[in-house]
Coordinates of C-alpha atoms and ligand atoms in Angstrom, one line a residue:
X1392 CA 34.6 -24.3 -7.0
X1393 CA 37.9 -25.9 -8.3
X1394 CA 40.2 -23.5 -10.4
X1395 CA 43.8 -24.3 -11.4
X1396 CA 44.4 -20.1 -12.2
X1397 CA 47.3 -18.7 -9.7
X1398 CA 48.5 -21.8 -8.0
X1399 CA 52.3 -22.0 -7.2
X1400 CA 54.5 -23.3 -9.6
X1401 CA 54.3 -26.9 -8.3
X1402 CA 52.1 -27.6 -11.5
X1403 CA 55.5 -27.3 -13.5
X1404 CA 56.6 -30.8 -11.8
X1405 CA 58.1 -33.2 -14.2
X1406 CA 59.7 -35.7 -12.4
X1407 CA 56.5 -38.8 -13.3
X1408 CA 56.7 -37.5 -16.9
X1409 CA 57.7 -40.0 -19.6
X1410 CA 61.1 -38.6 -21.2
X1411 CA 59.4 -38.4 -24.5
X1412 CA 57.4 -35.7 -23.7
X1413 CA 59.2 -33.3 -21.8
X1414 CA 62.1 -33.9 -24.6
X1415 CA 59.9 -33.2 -27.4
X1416 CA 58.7 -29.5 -25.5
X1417 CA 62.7 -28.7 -24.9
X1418 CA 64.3 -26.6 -26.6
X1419 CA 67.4 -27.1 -28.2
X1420 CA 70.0 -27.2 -25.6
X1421 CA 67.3 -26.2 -22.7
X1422 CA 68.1 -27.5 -19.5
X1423 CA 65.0 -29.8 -18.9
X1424 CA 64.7 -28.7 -15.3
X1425 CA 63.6 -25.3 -13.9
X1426 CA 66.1 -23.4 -12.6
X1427 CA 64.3 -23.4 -9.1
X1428 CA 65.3 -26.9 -8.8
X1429 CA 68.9 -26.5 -10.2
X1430 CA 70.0 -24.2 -7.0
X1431 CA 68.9 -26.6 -4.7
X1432 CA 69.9 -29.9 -6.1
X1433 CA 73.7 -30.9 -7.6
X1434 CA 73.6 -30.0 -11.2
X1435 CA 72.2 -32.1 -13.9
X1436 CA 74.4 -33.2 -16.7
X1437 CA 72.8 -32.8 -20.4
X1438 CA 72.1 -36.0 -20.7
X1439 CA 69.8 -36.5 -18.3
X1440 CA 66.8 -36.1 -19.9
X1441 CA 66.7 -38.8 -22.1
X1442 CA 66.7 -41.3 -19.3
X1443 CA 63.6 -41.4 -17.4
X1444 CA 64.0 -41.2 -13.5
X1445 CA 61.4 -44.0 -12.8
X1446 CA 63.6 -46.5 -14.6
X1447 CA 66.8 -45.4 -12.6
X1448 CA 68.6 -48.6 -11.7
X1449 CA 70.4 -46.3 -9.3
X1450 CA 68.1 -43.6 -8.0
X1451 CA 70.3 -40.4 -7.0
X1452 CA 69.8 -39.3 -3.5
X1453 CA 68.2 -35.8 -5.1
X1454 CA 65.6 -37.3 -7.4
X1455 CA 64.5 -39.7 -4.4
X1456 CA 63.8 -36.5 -2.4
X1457 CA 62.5 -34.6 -6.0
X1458 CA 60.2 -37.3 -5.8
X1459 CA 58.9 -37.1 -2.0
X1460 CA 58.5 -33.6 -2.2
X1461 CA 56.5 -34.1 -5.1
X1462 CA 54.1 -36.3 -3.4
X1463 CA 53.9 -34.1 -0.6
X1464 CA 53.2 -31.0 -2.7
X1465 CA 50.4 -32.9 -4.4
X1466 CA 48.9 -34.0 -1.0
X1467 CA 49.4 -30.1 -0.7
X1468 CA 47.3 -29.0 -3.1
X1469 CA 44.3 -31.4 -3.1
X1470 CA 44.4 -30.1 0.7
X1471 CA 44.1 -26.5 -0.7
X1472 CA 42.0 -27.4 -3.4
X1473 CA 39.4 -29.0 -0.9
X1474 CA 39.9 -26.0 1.3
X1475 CA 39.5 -23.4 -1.4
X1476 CA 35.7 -25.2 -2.2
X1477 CA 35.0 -25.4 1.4
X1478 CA 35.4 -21.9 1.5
X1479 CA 33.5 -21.1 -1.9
X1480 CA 30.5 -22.4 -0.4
X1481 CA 30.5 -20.9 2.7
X1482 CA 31.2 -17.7 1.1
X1483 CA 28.2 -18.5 -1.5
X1484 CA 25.9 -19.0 1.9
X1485 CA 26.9 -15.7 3.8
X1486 CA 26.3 -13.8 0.6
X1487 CA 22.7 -15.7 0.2
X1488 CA 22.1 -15.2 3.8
X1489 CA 22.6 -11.7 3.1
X1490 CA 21.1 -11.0 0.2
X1491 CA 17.4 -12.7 1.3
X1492 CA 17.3 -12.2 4.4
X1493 CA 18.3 -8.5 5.1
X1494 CA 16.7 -9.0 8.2
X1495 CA 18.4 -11.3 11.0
X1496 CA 17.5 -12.6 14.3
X1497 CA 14.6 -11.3 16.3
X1498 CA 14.4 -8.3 13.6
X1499 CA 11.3 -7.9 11.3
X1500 CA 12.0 -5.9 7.9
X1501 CA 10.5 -2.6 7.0
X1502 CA 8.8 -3.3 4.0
X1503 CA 9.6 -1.6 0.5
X1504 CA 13.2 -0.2 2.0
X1505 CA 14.3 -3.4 3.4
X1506 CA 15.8 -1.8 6.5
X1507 CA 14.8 -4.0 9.9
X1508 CA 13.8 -3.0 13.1
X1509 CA 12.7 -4.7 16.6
X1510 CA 9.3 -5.9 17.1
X1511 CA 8.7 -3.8 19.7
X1512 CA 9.3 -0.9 17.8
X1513 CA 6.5 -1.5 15.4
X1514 CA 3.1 0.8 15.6
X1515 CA 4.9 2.2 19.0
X1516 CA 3.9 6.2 18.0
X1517 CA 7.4 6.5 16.8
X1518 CA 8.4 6.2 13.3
X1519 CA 11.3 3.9 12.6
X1520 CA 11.1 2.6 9.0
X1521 CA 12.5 5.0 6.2
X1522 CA 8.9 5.4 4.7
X1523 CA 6.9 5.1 8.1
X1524 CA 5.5 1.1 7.2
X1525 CA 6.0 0.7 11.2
X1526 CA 2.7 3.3 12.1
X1527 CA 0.7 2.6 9.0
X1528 CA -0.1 -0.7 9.2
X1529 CA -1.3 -1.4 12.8
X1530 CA -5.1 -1.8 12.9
X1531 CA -7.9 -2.3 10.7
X1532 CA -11.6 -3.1 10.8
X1533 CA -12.4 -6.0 8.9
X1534 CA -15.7 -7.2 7.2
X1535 CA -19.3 -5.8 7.3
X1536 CA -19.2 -6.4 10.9
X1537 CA -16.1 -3.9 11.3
X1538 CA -14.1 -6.5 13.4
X1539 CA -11.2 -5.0 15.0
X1540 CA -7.7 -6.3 13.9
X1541 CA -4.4 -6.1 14.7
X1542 CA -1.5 -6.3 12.5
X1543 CA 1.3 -8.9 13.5
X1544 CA 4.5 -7.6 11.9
X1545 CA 6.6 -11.2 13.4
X1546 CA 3.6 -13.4 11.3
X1547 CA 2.6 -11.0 8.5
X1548 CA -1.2 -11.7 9.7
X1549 CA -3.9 -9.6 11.0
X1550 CA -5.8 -11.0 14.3
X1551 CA -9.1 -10.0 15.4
X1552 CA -8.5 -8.5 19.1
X1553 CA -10.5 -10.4 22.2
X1554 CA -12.6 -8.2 24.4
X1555 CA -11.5 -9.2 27.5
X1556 CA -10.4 -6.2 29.3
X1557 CA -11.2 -3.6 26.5
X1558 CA -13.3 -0.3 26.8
X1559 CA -13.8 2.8 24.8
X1560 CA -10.4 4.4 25.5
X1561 CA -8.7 1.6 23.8
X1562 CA -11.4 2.2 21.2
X1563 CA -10.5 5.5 20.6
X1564 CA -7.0 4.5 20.2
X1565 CA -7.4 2.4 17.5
X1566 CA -10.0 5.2 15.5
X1567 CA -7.5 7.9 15.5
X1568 CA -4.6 5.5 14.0
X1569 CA -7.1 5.4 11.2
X1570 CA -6.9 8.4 10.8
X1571 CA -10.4 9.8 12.6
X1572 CA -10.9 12.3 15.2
X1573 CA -12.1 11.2 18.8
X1574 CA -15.3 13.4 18.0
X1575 CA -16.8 11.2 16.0
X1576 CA -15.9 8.0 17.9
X1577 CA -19.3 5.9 18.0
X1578 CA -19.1 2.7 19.8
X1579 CA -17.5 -0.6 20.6
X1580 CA -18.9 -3.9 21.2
X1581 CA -18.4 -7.7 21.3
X1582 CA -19.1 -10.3 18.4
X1583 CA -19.3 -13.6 19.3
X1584 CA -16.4 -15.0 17.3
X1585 CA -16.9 -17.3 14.8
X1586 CA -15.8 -21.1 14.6
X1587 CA -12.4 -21.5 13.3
X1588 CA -11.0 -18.1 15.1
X1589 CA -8.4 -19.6 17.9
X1590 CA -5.5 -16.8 17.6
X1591 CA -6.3 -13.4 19.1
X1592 CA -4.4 -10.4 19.9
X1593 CA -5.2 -9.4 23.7
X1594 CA -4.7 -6.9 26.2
X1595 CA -2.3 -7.7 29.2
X1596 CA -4.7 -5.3 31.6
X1597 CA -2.3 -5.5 33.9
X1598 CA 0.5 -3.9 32.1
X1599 CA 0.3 -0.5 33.7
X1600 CA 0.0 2.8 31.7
X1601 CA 2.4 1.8 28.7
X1602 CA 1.5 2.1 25.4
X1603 CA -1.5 0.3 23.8
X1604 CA 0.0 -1.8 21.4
X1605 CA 2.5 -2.7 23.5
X1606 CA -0.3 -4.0 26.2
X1607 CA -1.4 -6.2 23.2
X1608 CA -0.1 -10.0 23.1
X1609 CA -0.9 -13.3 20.9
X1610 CA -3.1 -15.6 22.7
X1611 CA -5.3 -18.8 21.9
X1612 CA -8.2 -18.2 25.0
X1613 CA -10.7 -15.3 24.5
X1614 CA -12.7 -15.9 28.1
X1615 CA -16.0 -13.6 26.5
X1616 CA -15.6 -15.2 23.2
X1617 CA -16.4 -11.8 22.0
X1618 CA -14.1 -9.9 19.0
X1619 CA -14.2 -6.3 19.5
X1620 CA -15.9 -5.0 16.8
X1621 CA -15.1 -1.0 16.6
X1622 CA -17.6 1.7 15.0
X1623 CA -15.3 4.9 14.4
X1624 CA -18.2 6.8 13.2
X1625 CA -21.5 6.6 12.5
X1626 CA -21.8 6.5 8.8
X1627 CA -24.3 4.6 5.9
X1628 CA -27.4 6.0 7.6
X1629 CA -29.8 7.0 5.2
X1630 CA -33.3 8.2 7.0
X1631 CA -35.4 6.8 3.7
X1632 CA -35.7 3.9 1.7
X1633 CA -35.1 3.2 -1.8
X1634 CA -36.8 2.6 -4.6
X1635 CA -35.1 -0.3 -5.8
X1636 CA -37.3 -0.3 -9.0
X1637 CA -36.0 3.3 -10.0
X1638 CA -34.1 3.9 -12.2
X1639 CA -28.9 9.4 -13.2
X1640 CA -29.8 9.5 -16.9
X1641 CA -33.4 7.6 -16.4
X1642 CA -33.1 8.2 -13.1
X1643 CA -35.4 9.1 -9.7
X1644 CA -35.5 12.3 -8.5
X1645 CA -33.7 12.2 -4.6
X1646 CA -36.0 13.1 -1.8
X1647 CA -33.8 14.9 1.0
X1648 CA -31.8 12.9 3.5
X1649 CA -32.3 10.3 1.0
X1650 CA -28.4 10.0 0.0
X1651 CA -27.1 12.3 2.6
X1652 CA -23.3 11.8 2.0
X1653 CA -24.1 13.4 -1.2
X1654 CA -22.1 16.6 -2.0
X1655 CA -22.5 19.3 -4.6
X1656 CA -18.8 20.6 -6.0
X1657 CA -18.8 24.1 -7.2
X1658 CA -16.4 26.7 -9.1
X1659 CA -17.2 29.5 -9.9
X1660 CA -20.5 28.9 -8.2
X1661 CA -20.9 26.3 -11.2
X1662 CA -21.6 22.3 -10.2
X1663 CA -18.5 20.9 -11.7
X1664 CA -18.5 17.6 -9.7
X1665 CA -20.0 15.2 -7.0
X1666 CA -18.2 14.3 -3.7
X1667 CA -18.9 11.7 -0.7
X1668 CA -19.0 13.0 2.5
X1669 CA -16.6 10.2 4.5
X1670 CA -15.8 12.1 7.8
X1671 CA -17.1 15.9 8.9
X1672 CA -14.0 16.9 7.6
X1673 CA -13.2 14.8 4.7
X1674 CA -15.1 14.0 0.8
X1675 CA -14.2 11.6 -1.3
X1676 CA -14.0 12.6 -4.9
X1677 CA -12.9 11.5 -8.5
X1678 CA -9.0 12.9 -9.5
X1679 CA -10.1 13.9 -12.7
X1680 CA -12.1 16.3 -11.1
X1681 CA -9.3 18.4 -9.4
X1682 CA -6.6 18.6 -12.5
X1683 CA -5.1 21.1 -13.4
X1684 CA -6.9 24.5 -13.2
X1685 CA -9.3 22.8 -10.6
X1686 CA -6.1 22.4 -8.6
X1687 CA -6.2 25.0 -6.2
X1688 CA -8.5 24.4 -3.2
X1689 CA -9.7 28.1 -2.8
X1690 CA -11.4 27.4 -6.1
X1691 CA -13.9 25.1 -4.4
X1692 CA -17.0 25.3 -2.7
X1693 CA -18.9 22.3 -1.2
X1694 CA -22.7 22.1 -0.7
X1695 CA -24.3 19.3 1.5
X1696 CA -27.6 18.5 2.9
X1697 CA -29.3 20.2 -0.7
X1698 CA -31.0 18.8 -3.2
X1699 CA -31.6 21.6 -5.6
X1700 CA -28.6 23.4 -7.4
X1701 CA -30.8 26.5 -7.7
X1702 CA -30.7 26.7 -3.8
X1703 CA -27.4 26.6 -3.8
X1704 CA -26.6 29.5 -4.8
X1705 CA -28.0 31.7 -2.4
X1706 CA -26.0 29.1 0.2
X1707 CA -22.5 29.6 1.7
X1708 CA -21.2 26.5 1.3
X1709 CA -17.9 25.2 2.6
X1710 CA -14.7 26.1 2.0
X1711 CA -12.1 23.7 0.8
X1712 CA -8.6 23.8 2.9
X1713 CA -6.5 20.9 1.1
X1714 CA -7.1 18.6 -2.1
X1715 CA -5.1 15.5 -2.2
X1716 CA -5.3 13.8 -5.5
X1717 CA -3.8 10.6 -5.7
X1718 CA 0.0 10.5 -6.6
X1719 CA -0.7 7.4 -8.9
X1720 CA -3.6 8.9 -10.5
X1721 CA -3.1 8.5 -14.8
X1722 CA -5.2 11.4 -16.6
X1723 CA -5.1 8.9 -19.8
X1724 CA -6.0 5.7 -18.5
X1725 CA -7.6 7.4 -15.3
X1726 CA -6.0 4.7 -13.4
X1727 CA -6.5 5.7 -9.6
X1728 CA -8.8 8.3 -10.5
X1729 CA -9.7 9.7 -6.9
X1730 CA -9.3 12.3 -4.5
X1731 CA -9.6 13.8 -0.9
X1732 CA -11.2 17.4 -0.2
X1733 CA -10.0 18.5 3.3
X1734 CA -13.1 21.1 4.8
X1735 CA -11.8 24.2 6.0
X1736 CA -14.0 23.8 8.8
X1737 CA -15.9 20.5 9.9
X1738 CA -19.6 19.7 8.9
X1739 CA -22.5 19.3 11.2
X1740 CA -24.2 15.9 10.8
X1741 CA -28.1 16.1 10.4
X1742 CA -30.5 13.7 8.7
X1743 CA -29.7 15.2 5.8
X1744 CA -25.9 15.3 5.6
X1745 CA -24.2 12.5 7.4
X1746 CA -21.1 10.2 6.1
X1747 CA -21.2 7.4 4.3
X1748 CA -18.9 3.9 5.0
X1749 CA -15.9 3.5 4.0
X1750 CA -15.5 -0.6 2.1
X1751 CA -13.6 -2.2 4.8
X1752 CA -11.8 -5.3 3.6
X1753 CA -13.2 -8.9 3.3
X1754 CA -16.7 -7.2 2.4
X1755 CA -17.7 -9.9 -0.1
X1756 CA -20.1 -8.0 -2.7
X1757 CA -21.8 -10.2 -5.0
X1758 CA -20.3 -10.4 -8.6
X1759 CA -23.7 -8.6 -9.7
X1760 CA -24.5 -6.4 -6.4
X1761 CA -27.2 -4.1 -6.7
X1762 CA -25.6 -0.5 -6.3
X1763 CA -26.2 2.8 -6.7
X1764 CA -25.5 6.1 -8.0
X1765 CA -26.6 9.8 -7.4
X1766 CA -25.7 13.0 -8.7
X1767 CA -26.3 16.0 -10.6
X1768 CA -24.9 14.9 -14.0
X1769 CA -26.7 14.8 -17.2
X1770 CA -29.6 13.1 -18.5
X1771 CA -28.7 12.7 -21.8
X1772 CA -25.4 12.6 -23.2
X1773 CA -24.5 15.9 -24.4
X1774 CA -26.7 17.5 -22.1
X1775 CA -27.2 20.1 -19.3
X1776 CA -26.6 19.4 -15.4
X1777 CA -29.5 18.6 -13.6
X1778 CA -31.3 21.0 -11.3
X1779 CA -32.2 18.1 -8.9
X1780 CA -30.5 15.5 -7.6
X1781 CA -30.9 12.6 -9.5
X1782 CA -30.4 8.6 -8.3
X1783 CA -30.5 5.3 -9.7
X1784 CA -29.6 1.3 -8.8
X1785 CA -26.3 0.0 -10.9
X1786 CA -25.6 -3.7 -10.7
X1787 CA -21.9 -4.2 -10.7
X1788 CA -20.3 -6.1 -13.9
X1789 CA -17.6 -8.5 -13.0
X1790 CA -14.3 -7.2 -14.3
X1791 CA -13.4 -9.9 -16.7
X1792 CA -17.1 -9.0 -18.6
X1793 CA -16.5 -5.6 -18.3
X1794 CA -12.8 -5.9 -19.9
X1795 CA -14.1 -8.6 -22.8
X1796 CA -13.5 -7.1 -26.4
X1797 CA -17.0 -6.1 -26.8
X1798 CA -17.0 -3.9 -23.9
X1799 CA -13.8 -2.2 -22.6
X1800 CA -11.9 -4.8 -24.1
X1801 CA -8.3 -4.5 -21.4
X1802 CA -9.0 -0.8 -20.5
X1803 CA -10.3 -1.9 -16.8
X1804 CA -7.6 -1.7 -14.4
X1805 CA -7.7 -3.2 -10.6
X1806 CA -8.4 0.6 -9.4
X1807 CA -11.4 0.3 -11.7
X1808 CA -15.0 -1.2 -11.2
X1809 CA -18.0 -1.7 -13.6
X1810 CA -21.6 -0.7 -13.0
X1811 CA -24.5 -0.8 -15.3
X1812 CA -26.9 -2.3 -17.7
X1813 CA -25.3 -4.0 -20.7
X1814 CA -28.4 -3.3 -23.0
X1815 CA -28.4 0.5 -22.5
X1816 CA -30.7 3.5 -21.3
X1817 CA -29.5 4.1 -17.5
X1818 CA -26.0 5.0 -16.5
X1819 CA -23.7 8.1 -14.9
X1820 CA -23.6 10.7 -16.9
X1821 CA -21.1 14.3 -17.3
X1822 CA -21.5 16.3 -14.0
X1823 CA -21.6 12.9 -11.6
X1824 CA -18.0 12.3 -11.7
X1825 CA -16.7 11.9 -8.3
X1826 CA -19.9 11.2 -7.0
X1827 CA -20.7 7.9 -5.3
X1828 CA -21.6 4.7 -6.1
X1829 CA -22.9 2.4 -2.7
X1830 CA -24.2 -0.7 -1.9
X1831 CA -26.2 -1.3 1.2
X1832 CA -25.3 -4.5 3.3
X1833 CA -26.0 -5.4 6.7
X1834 CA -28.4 -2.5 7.1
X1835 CA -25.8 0.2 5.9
X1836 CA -24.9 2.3 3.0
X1837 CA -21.0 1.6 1.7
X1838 CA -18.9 3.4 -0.4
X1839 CA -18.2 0.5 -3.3
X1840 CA -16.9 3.3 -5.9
X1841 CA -16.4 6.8 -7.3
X1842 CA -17.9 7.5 -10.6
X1843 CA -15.1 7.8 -12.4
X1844 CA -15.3 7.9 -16.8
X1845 CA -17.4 5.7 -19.6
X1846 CA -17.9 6.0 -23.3
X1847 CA -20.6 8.1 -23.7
X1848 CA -23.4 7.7 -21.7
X1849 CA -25.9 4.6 -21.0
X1850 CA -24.6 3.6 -24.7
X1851 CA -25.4 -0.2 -24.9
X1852 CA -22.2 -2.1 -24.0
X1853 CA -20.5 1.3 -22.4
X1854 CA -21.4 0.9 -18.9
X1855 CA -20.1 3.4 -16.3
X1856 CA -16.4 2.9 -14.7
X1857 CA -16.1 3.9 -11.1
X1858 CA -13.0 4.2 -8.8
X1859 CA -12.8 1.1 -7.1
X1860 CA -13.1 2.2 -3.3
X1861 CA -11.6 -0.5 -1.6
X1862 CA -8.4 -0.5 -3.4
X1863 CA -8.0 2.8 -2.0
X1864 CA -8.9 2.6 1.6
X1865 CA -5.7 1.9 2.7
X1866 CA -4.2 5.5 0.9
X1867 CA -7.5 7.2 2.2
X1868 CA -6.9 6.6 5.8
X1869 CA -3.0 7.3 5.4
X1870 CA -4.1 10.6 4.2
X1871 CA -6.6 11.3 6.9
X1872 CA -3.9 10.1 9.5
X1873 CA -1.4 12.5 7.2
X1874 CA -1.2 15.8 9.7
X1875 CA -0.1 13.5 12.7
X1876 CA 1.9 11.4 10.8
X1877 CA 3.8 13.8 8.7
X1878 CA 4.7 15.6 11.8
X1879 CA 6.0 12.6 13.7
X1880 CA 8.5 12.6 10.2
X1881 CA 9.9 15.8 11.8
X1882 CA 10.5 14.4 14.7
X1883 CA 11.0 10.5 14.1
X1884 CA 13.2 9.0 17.0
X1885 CA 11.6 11.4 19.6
X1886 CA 8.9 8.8 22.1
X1887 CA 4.7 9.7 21.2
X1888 CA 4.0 12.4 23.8
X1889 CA 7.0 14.6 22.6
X1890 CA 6.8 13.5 18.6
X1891 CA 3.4 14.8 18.8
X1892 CA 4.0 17.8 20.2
X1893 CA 7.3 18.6 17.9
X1894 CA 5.2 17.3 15.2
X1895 CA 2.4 19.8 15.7
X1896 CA 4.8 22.4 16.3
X1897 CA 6.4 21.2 12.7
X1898 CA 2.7 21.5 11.2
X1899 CA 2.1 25.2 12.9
X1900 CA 5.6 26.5 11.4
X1901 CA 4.9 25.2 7.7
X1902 CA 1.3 26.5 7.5
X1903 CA 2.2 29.7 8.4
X1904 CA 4.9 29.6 6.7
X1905 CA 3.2 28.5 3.6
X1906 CA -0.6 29.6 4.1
X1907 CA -2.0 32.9 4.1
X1908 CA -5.6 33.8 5.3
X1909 CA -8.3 32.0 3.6
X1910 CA -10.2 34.8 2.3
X1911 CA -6.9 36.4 0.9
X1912 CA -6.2 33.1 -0.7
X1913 CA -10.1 33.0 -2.3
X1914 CA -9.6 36.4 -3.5
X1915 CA -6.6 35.6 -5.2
X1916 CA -8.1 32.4 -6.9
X1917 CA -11.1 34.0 -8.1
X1918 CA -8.5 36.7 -9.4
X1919 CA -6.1 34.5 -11.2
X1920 CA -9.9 33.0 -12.8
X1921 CA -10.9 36.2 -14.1
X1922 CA -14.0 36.9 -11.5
X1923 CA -13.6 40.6 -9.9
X1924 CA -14.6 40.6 -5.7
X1925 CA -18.0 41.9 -5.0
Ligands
4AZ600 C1 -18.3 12.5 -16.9 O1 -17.7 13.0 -17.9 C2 -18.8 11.1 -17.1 N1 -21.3 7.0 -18.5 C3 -19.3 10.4 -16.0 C4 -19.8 9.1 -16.2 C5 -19.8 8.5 -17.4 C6 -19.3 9.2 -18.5 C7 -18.8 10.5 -18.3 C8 -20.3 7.1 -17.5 O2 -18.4 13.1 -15.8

């Protein structure tokens, strides 16, 4: 960048000028030099002006010098000139380099925050990045085959983790990053891996006791050939088959065990809502469902493992501890519409009440998958809940159908998933929100969606909208994760051993601080509700 703003006054050189036009600027009786050179040089008669210097038979000694310095001053300022681009541009680079690449060297950038941190440091138990990116992103399990993977923060890619060397405490490891307990840990195994795989992550055995990600390393052998593939619990058992033929409104009646994830959600000893069970502590259900006045979690009970709502009553049921609703959740356009019920105390499984699986990513459904739902809802529209559990089988509607003018016509968000017949006369109904809506593939029941809204119900060209699950695994596990995590926030440069146990302390001091006993808190709710104790 050239500019000729706040250069000396060297610009104001007139020596090379023709005499007409510097006499033309003068005024009258102006001395036609600056008075800069007048102090230095002898002084110039009036006259001199009107004779240009260049045509000097006689050239004075001081415009001979006027002349040289003139040439120098010029040589001067192309020299400055160049020097002034030079350093434009490098000052436009540092500024670029700055800008886009927050991160230098060996550092790897947070995520959303943009601060950076060392390799090392990331999923190391200790949190580093202003919003905790470093510990949430570190292992997933990928596909129907749940195949173990490992986050690379240096290449932005997961890579399935060789066998070689692994065993169940490793396995256990990588669950309760997820966000499950070690109770429920089910197994680990080997999967031949397929063609095309040649970049693992793998365990350096001999690395001592040091932590396990930090054992992990990028690698192109896999001796076994095996990818661990990582059950963290034992969910999408169901101990009956299906009716594929039947068909919430024109539905089946359930047969027990049949959909044992299936939960009942009552106030005021009242089915409001349906639920998936996910973990013995943990159900899955729709946000719409917990707004508002259905806020408070000593408002709820939960009923699994029954079919009839009648039965119910006479039941405990379990208490509800925490509800976490989805911060992004939209009551207009129910965009994100789910939400997590924490148990006050953890389920037993049986054959009649056992988890469900969680979508892990790279599933693959078909664009028409044959899904279904269950629940307690309606059978008309405008009507009653149902005494009995009620199921059905959905195909799913692509999104781009489902959002065409004659249907939902834009209303179908990403966080959103169609199910249903086009023509009519089966569908969810008011009562099965929340409730689920699985697929079964490789021999196992998944959690595709939540049932979330629809106009009206099995109205021809209204299908029913469900929360699309997979969008919201991610959030799901964070939550799960949440009590560990949020506690290493209290303590966030302190190594894992001690976070943990500052973090726990953290978690003891703010419950008690903030909770009082359950039963008081139940009393209160069913106060604030108008229902007197018995
Ligand atoms: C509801 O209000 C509801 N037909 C659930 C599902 C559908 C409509 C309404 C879909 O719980």
């Amino acid at each position: 960048m050239t500019s000729t703003a706040g250069l000396p006054p060297y610009y104001e050189n007139h020596g090379f000028q023709p005499e007409n036009v510097f006499s033309a600027r003068q005024p009258v009786g102006a001395n036609a030099y600056p008075q800069y050179l007048s102090t230095n040089v002898l002084p110039v008669p009036n006259y001199v002006p009107r004779v240009a210097t260049y045509q000097s038979s006689r050239p004075a000694a001081p415009s001979s010098r006027s002349s040289c310095s003139s040439s120098i001053k010029k040589i001067i300022i192309i020299i400055l000139s160049i020097l002034l681009v030079i350093c434009c541009v490098i000052a436009a680079f540092f500024i670029w380099y700055f800008v886009e690449n927050r991160c230098h060297g060996s550092l790897i950038e947070c995520g959303s925050s943009g601060a950076c941190m060392q390799p090392s440091q990331w999923c190391d138990g200790v949190i580093h990045c202003p919003n905790g990116e470093d510990e949430e992103r570190c292992v997933r399990l990928f596909g129907p085959n749940f195949i173990l993977e490992v986050y690379s923060p240096v290449s932005k890619s997961w890579y399935p983790v060789c066998q070689d060397g692994w065993n169940d405490d490793y396995g256990k490891i990588a669950c309760k990053d997820m966000g499950y307990s070690v109770d429920t840990y089910y197994y680990s195994q080997g999967i031949a891996t397929e063609v095309g795989f040649n970049s693992f992550m793998k365990l350096n055995t001999s690395a001592g006791n040091i932590d396990f990600y930090k054992k992990l390393y990028m690698s192109d052998f896999c001796v076994s050939g095996n990818m661990v593939s990582l059950r963290c619990i034992n969910c999408g058992l169901s101990n009956k088959n299906v009716n594929i033929m039947s068909r919430i409104v024109g539905g089946n009646v359930a047969s027990l065990g049949q959909w044992p994830w299936q939960v009942s959600l009552h106030v005021q000893d009242a089915h409001v809502c349906g639920g998936s069970i996910i973990t013995p502590e943990w159900i899955v259900t729709a946000a719409h469902c917990v707004e508002g006045r259905y806020a408070d979690p000593y408002g709820w009970r939960v009923y699994a493992g029954i079919l009839n709502q009648k039965e119910m009553i006479f039941r405990a049921g379990h208490g509800v501890q925490q509800i976490i609703s989805h911060p992004n959740y939209d009551t207009d356009s129910k965009d994100n519409d789910v939400a997590l019920m924490k148990l006050e105390a953890p389920l037993t499984f049986t054959d009649n009440v056992r988890p469900v699986c969680l979508p892990n990513p790279g599933m693959e459904l078909n664009p028409d998958q044959q899904c279904w739902i269950s629940g307690w809802g309606a059978e008309y529209q405008g009507g009653k809940t149902s005494e009995n559990l009620n199921y059905v089988m959905v195909p799913l509607i692509e999104r781009s159908r489902c959002n065409s003018i004659y249907i939902y016509n834009g209303m179908i968000l990403p966080t959103m998933i169609c199910a249903g017949f086009l023509g009519g006369g089966i569908d969810s109904c008011q009562g099965d929100s929340g409730g689920p809506l699985v697929t079964n593939k490789n021999s196992l029941w998944w959690l595709v969606g939540d049932t979330s809204w629809g106009t009206g119900c099995a109205t021809p060209n209204r299908p029913g909208v469900y929360g699309n699950m997979t969008v919201f695994t991610d959030w799901i596990y964070k939550n799960m994760q949440a009590g560990a995590m949020s506690c290493l926030l209290c303590a966030p440069s302190l190594p894992v051993g001690m976070g943990l146990t500052v973090a726990t302390l953290c978690m003891i001091v703010s419950r008690t601080r903030i909770e009082k006993p359950a039963a008081t808190m139940r009393q209160e709710s069913k106060e604030k509700q108008g229902i007197n104790s018995p």
